Amino acid sequence: MIKGIDKKLSYQPAPILELNDTRLNGLDLHLLLKCEYQNHPFISGNKWWKLKYNLEEAQRLKKETLLTFGGAYSNHIYATAAAAKELGLKSIGIIRGEKILPLNPTLAFAESCGMRLEFLSREDYRHKTEEVFIKQLHNKFGDFYLIPEGGTNELAVKGVTEFASSVLHETEFDYLCLPVGTGGTMAGMVIGFEGSKTILGFSVLKGGEFLNDEVKKWSGHSIDNWSIVEDYHFGGYAKTTKELEIFITEFETQHHVPLDQVYTAKMMFGVFDLVKKGVFKKGTTILVLHTGGLQGRSTREFNF
Ligand SMILES: *Cc1c(COP(=O)(O)O)cnc(C)c1O
């Protein structure tokens, strides 16, 4: 008897708030925030939806172990470890870079969930998608259900598509804004909205042009009223600046909504900057998706 079979992750429906931000004073614009970061205490935001059907598939295949990849601060590693624990599955996290002790809060949490951590040099880590390498992992760890780095695959996109449909029934809006890492979440929203809304994805990476191809690849090319905004990466993935930190403090004080510096703050900053530049027409309603990631908030890397 395998423990994980038929168990499902708990889920807490998250509200949509209207943000009456002082920066919108005098403008005929509505800003709504879908607080998806509140959907689960540990498997929060988009990661819950990206894992949903992968976990079902792992259970269907009677896998006892999940194996996935990520950096030392990865929200995906954190969420996968928590999900495995909740469903009674084992988990292995292949972590990019050397092991540094004491473990940072992300990895300490993952380990406390029972995740086995294996550290790989950056050089070796590059081979993570190669067949030979995966075979070596199977030789070492036995049978497992593999989830790629960042959690993006077809089943992840399917989960987000389901979320997108539910959002459509919840409220009226014109634009959806969200942060983009691999493009999997954005692709799911594109499919789920079927072209009925304009989607702006804010790249959190420097050199995010490739995300256009990723979103196209996962969403199937036929819908095109979306774009990737590349102007708000603040120096690159997980980099931050004094300006971004000041923005976070100011936003949190005004709205009592926490932002993380890796994803949600960059997007939110970008949204207000586009508002300032007059990108949105009068009467527009912008729905912002808070994708979670707050576990990484305590470990800020400064860039000044
Ligand atoms: C992982 C993550 C993203 C990026 O999602 P992708 O599907 O990889 O684009 C965005 N926001 C948060 C908070 C995340 O943890």
JSON list of C-alpha atoms and ligand atoms in Angstrom, two decimals, residues 44 46-47 50 75-76 150 152 160 178-186 204 211 260 263-264 290-294, ligand 1:
[
{"chain": "A", "resi": 44, "resn": "SER", "atom": "CA", "xyz": [1.71, 28.99, -2.41]},
{"chain": "A", "resi": 46, "resn": "ASN", "atom": "CA", "xyz": [1.30, 29.47, -8.93]},
{"chain": "A", "resi": 47, "resn": "LYS", "atom": "CA", "xyz": [3.35, 26.59, -7.52]},
{"chain": "A", "resi": 50, "resn": "LYS", "atom": "CA", "xyz": [1.78, 23.82, -11.31]},
{"chain": "A", "resi": 75, "resn": "ASN", "atom": "CA", "xyz": [10.22, 28.53, -4.42]},
{"chain": "A", "resi": 76, "resn": "HIS", "atom": "CA", "xyz": [9.68, 25.40, -6.48]},
{"chain": "A", "resi": 150, "resn": "GLY", "atom": "CA", "xyz": [10.90, 25.49, -12.03]},
{"chain": "A", "resi": 152, "resn": "THR", "atom": "CA", "xyz": [7.11, 23.74, -15.91]},
{"chain": "A", "resi": 160, "resn": "VAL", "atom": "CA", "xyz": [-2.67, 26.86, -14.35]},
{"chain": "A", "resi": 178, "resn": "LEU", "atom": "CA", "xyz": [1.96, 38.50, -13.69]},
{"chain": "A", "resi": 179, "resn": "PRO", "atom": "CA", "xyz": [5.66, 37.85, -13.10]},
{"chain": "A", "resi": 180, "resn": "VAL", "atom": "CA", "xyz": [7.39, 35.38, -15.44]},
{"chain": "A", "resi": 181, "resn": "GLY", "atom": "CA", "xyz": [10.27, 33.00, -14.74]},
{"chain": "A", "resi": 182, "resn": "THR", "atom": "CA", "xyz": [10.00, 30.03, -17.10]},
{"chain": "A", "resi": 183, "resn": "GLY", "atom": "CA", "xyz": [6.78, 31.09, -18.83]},
{"chain": "A", "resi": 184, "resn": "GLY", "atom": "CA", "xyz": [4.77, 28.05, -17.73]},
{"chain": "A", "resi": 185, "resn": "THR", "atom": "CA", "xyz": [2.32, 29.99, -15.60]},
{"chain": "A", "resi": 186, "resn": "MET", "atom": "CA", "xyz": [1.85, 32.63, -18.29]},
{"chain": "A", "resi": 204, "resn": "VAL", "atom": "CA", "xyz": [12.23, 38.66, -13.81]},
{"chain": "A", "resi": 211, "resn": "LEU", "atom": "CA", "xyz": [10.33, 33.66, -22.91]},
{"chain": "A", "resi": 260, "resn": "ASP", "atom": "CA", "xyz": [8.92, 39.26, -2.64]},
{"chain": "A", "resi": 263, "resn": "TYR", "atom": "CA", "xyz": [9.06, 38.02, -8.59]},
{"chain": "A", "resi": 264, "resn": "THR", "atom": "CA", "xyz": [6.03, 39.94, -7.37]},
{"chain": "A", "resi": 290, "resn": "HIS", "atom": "CA", "xyz": [0.19, 37.70, -6.76]},
{"chain": "A", "resi": 291, "resn": "THR", "atom": "CA", "xyz": [1.95, 34.44, -7.52]},
{"chain": "A", "resi": 292, "resn": "GLY", "atom": "CA", "xyz": [3.36, 33.87, -4.00]},
{"chain": "A", "resi": 293, "resn": "GLY", "atom": "CA", "xyz": [7.07, 33.35, -3.39]},
{"chain": "A", "resi": 294, "resn": "LEU", "atom": "CA", "xyz": [7.07, 34.97, 0.03]},
{"chain": "B", "resi": 1, "resn": "LIG", "atom": "C1", "xyz": [8.03, 30.31, -9.82]},
{"chain": "B", "resi": 1, "resn": "LIG", "atom": "C2", "xyz": [7.42, 31.65, -9.68]},
{"chain": "B", "resi": 1, "resn": "LIG", "atom": "C3", "xyz": [7.06, 32.45, -10.77]},
{"chain": "B", "resi": 1, "resn": "LIG", "atom": "C4", "xyz": [7.39, 32.06, -12.19]},
{"chain": "B", "resi": 1, "resn": "LIG", "atom": "O1", "xyz": [6.54, 31.11, -12.72]},
{"chain": "B", "resi": 1, "resn": "LIG", "atom": "P1", "xyz": [6.86, 30.49, -14.15]},
{"chain": "B", "resi": 1, "resn": "LIG", "atom": "O2", "xyz": [5.77, 29.54, -14.38]},
{"chain": "B", "resi": 1, "resn": "LIG", "atom": "O3", "xyz": [8.19, 29.77, -14.01]},
{"chain": "B", "resi": 1, "resn": "LIG", "atom": "O4", "xyz": [6.96, 31.58, -15.12]},
{"chain": "B", "resi": 1, "resn": "LIG", "atom": "C5", "xyz": [6.41, 33.65, -10.55]},
{"chain": "B", "resi": 1, "resn": "LIG", "atom": "N1", "xyz": [6.16, 34.08, -9.31]},
{"chain": "B", "resi": 1, "resn": "LIG", "atom": "C6", "xyz": [6.52, 33.36, -8.21]},
{"chain": "B", "resi": 1, "resn": "LIG", "atom": "C7", "xyz": [6.26, 33.93, -6.88]},
{"chain": "B", "resi": 1, "resn": "LIG", "atom": "C8", "xyz": [7.15, 32.14, -8.37]},
{"chain": "B", "resi": 1, "resn": "LIG", "atom": "O5", "xyz": [7.50, 31.43, -7.27]}
]
